[in-house]
Coordinates of C-alpha atoms and ligand atoms in Angstrom, one line a residue:
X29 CA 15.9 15.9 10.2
X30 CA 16.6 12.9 8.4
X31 CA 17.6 13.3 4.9
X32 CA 16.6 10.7 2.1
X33 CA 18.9 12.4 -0.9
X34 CA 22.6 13.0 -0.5
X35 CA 23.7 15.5 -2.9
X36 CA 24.1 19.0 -4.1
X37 CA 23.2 21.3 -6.5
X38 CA 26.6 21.2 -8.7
X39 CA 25.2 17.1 -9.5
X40 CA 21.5 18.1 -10.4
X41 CA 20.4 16.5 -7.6
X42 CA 17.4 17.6 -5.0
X43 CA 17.5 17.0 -0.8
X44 CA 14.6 16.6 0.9
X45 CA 14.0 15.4 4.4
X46 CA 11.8 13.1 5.4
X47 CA 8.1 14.7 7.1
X48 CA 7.1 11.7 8.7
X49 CA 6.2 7.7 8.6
X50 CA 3.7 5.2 7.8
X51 CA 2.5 2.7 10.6
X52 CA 0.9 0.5 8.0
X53 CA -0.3 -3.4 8.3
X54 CA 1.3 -4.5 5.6
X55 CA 4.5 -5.3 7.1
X56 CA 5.9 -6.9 3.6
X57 CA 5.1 -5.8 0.0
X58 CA 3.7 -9.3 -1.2
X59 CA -0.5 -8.7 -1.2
X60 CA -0.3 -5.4 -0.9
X61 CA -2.9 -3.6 -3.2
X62 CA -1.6 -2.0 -6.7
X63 CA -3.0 0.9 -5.9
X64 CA -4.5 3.2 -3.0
X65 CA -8.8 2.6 -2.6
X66 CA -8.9 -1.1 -3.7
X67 CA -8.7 -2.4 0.1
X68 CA -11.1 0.1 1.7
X69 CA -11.3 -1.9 5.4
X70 CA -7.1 -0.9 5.7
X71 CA -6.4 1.8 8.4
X72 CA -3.2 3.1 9.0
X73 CA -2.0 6.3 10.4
X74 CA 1.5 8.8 9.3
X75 CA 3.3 10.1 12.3
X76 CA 5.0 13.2 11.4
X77 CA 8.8 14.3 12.4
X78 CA 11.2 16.3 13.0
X79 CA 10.4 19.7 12.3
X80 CA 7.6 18.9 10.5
X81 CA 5.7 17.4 13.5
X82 CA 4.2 20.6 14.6
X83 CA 0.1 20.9 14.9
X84 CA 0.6 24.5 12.6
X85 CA 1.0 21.9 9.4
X86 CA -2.0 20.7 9.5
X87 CA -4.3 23.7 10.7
X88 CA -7.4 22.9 8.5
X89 CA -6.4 20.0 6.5
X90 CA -9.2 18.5 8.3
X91 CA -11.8 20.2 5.7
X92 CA -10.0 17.2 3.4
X93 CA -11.5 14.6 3.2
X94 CA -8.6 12.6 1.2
X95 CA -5.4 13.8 1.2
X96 CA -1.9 13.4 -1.5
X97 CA 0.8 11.3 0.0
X98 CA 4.1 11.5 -1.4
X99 CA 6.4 8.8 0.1
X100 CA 9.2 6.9 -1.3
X101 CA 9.4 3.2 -2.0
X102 CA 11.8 2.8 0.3
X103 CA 11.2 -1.1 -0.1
X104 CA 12.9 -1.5 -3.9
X105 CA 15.0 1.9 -3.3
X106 CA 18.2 -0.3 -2.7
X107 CA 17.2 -2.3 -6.2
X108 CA 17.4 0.9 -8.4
X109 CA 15.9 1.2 -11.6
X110 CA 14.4 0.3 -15.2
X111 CA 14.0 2.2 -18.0
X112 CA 11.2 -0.5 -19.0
X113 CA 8.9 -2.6 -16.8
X114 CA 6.7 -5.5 -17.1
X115 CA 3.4 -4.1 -15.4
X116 CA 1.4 -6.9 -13.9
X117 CA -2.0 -5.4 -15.6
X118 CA 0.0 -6.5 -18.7
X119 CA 0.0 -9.9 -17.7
X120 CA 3.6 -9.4 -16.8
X121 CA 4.9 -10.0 -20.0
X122 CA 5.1 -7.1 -21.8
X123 CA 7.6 -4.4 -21.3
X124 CA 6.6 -1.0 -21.2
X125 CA 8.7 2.4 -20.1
X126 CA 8.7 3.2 -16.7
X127 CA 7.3 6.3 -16.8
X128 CA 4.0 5.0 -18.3
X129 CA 3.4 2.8 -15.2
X130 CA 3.2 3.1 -11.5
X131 CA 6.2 0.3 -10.9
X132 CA 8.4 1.2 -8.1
X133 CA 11.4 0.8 -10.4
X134 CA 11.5 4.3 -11.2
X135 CA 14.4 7.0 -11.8
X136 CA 13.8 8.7 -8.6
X137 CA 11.7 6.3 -6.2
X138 CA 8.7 8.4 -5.6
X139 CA 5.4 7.1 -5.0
X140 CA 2.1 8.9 -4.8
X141 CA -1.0 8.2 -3.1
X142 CA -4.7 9.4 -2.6
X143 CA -5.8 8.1 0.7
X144 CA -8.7 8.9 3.6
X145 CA -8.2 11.6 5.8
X146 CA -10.1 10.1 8.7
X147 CA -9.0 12.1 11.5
X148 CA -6.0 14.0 12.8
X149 CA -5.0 13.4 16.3
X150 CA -2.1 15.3 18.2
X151 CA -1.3 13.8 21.4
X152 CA 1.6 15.1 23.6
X153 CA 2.7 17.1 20.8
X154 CA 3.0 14.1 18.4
X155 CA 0.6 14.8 15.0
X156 CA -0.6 11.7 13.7
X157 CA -2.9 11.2 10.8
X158 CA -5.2 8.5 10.7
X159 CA -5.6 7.4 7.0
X160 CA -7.4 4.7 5.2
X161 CA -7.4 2.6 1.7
X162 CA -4.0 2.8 1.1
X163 CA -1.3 0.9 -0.8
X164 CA 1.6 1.7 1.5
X165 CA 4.7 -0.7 3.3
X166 CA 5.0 -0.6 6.6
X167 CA 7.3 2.4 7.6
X168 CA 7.1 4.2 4.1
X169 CA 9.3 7.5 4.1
X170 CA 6.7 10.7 3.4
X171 CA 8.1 13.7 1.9
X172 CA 5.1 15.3 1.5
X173 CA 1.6 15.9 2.1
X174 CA -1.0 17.6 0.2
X175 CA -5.1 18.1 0.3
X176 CA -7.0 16.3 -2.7
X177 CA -9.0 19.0 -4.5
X178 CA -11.5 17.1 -6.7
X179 CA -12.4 20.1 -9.1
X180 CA -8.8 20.1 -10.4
X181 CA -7.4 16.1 -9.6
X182 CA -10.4 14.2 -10.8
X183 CA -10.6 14.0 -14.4
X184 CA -13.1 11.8 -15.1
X185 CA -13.0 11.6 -18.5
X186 CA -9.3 11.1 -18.5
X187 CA -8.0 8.2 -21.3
X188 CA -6.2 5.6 -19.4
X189 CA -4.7 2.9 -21.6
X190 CA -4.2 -0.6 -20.6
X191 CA -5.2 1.2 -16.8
X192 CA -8.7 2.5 -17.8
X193 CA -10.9 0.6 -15.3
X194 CA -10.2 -0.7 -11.7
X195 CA -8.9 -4.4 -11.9
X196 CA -11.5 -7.0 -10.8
X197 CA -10.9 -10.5 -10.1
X198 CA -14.3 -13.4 -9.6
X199 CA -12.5 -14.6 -6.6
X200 CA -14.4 -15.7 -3.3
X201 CA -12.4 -16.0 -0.1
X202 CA -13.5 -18.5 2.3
X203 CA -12.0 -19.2 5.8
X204 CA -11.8 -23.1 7.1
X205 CA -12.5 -24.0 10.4
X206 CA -9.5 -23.5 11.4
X207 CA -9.2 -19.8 10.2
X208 CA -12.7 -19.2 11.6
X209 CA -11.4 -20.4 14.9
X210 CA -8.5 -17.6 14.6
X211 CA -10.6 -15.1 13.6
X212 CA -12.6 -15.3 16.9
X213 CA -9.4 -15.5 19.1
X214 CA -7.7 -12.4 17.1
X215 CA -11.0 -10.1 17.0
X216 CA -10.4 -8.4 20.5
X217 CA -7.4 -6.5 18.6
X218 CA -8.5 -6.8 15.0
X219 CA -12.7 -6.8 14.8
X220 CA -12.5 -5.6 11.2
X221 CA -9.4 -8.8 10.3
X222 CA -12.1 -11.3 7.8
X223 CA -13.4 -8.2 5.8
X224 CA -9.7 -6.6 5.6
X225 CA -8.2 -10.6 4.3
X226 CA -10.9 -11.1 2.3
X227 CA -10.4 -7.2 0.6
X228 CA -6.8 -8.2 0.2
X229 CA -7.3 -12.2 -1.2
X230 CA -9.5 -10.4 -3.8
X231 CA -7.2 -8.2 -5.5
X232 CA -5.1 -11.9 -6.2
X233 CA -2.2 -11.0 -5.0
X234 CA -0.2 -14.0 -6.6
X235 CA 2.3 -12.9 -9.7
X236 CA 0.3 -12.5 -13.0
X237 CA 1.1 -15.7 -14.4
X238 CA -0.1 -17.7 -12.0
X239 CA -3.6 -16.3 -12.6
X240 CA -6.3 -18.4 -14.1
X241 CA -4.3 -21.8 -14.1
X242 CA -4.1 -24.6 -11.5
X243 CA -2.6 -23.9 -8.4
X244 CA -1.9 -25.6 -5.5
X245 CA 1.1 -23.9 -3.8
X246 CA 0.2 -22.3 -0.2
X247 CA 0.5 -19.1 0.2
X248 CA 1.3 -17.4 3.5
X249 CA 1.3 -13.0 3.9
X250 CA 1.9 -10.5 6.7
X251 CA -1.0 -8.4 8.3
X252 CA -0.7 -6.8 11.2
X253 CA 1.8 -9.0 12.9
X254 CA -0.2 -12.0 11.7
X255 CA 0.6 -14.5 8.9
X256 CA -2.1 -15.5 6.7
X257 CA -1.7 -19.1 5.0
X258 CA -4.1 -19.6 2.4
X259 CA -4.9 -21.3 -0.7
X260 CA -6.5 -21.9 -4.2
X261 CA -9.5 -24.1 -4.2
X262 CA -9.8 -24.9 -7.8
X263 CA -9.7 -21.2 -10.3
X264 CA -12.0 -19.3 -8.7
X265 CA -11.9 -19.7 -4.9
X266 CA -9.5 -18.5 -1.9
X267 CA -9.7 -20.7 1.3
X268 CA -7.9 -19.0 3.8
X269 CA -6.5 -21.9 6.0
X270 CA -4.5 -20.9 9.5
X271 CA -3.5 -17.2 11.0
X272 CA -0.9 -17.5 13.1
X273 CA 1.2 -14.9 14.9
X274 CA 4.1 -14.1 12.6
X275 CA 7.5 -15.6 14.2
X276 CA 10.0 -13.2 14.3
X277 CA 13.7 -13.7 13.2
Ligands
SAM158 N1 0.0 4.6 -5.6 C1 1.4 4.6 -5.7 C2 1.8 5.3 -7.0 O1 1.1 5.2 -7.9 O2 2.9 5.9 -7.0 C3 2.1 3.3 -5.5 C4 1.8 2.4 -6.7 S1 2.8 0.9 -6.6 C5 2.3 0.1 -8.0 C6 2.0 0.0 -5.3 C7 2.9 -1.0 -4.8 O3 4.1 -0.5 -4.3 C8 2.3 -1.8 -3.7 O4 1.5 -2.9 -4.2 C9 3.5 -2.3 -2.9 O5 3.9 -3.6 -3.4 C10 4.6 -1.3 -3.3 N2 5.0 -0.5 -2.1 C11 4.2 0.2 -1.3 N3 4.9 0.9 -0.4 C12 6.2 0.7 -0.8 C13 7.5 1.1 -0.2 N4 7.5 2.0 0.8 N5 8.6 0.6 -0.8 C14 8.5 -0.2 -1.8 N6 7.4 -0.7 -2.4 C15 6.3 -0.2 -1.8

């Protein structure tokens, strides 16, 4: 099995290996959601490995209908860490310590995730988990995988600071003719594509600052193996303006 720590005891440090892997559409971390459940129309699926990809795992996680996932951000792993961080709820200019936020800046890179269980599938002794409304990159690392249990992990009365209620934007996302005319070619493969870029556009996936003010830079992010251009139309509007295939380097 692969392992993602290299160390032993005698340094304090903890080895784990790697469970398994997250085919995800968002190939890059630009426009990726904040957090798990704010793009609902996003299917993905973790293929587990090594000794971990064994159909005994997952007897009965099935009854779940959302599941943990532990994964690491193996994205901003390389980049290390902050002891403070400028969350983007915080308009981005105010630093805060690490551990109060979800940044991926973190001591040990470990990310956490409630997601949909929407099936397991095991297919020539593969497992794979199909999961929805997540917030993962593209080939995320999992180290572990546990059953959501509402009576204990929802707290609904639970204070949450500057993170009490979901973010919400007034954003509309409209596609130009030439989108539209994308959309049609691309649905054979991708039926759900206008509902999953509009989901996305509408979390305003450009840095904090740039939100509320004038803005006429395009924009262009990786779906699928698609590249989405798009564009403010004056504060309030997204058009998305050309899906192409994304040319690879
Ligand atoms: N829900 C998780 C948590 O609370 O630990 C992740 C929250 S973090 C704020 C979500 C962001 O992490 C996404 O918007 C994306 O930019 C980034 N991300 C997701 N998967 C990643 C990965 N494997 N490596 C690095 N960054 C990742």
């Amino acid at each position: 099995m692969q392992k993602i720590i290299n160390t032993t005891d005698v340094n304090n440090k903890i080895e784990f290996n790697i469970i398994g892997h997250v085919n995800s559409p968002y190939k890059e971390k630009f426009a990726i959601p904040r957090q798990p459940g704010l793009v609902t129309s996003v299917k993905a699926t973790i293929t587990l490995t090594g000794d971990a990809n064994n159909a005994e795992l997952v007897r009965e996680l099935k009854q779940f209908s959302h599941i943990w996932v532990l994964f690491v951000f193996h994205g901003t792993q390389q980049q290390g860490w902050k002891p403070l961080v400028r969350p983007p709820r915080l308009g981005g200019n105010k630093k805060i310590g690490v551990l109060a936020t979800r940044s991926t800046f973190r001591p040990n890179p470990i990310g956490m995730s409630v997601v949909k269980l929407d099936a397991i599938d095991i297919k020539a002794k593969q497992v794979i988990l199909h999961i929805s409304a997540i917030d993962l990159l593209d080939k995320t690392p999992i180290v572990d995988i546990k059953p959501y249990v509402p009576y204990s992990d929802s707290i609904p009365h639970a204070h949450a600071g500057f993170a009490q209620i979901q973010p919400s934007t007034n954003l509309q996302v409209t596609f130009n003719d030439l989108a539209q005319m994308a959309l049609t070619k691309y649905s054979n493969n991708f039926p759900d594509l206008a509902l999953f870029i509009e989901q996305v556009l509408a979390q305003d996936p450009r840095p904090a600052y740039k939100q509320g003010k004038h803005d006429d830079k395009i924009y262009g992010m990786n779906l699928y193996d698609l590249n989405i251009q798009w564009q403010m139309q004056g504060l309030t509007t997204i058009e998305v303006i050309d899906i192409t295939p994304v040319i690879s380097k």
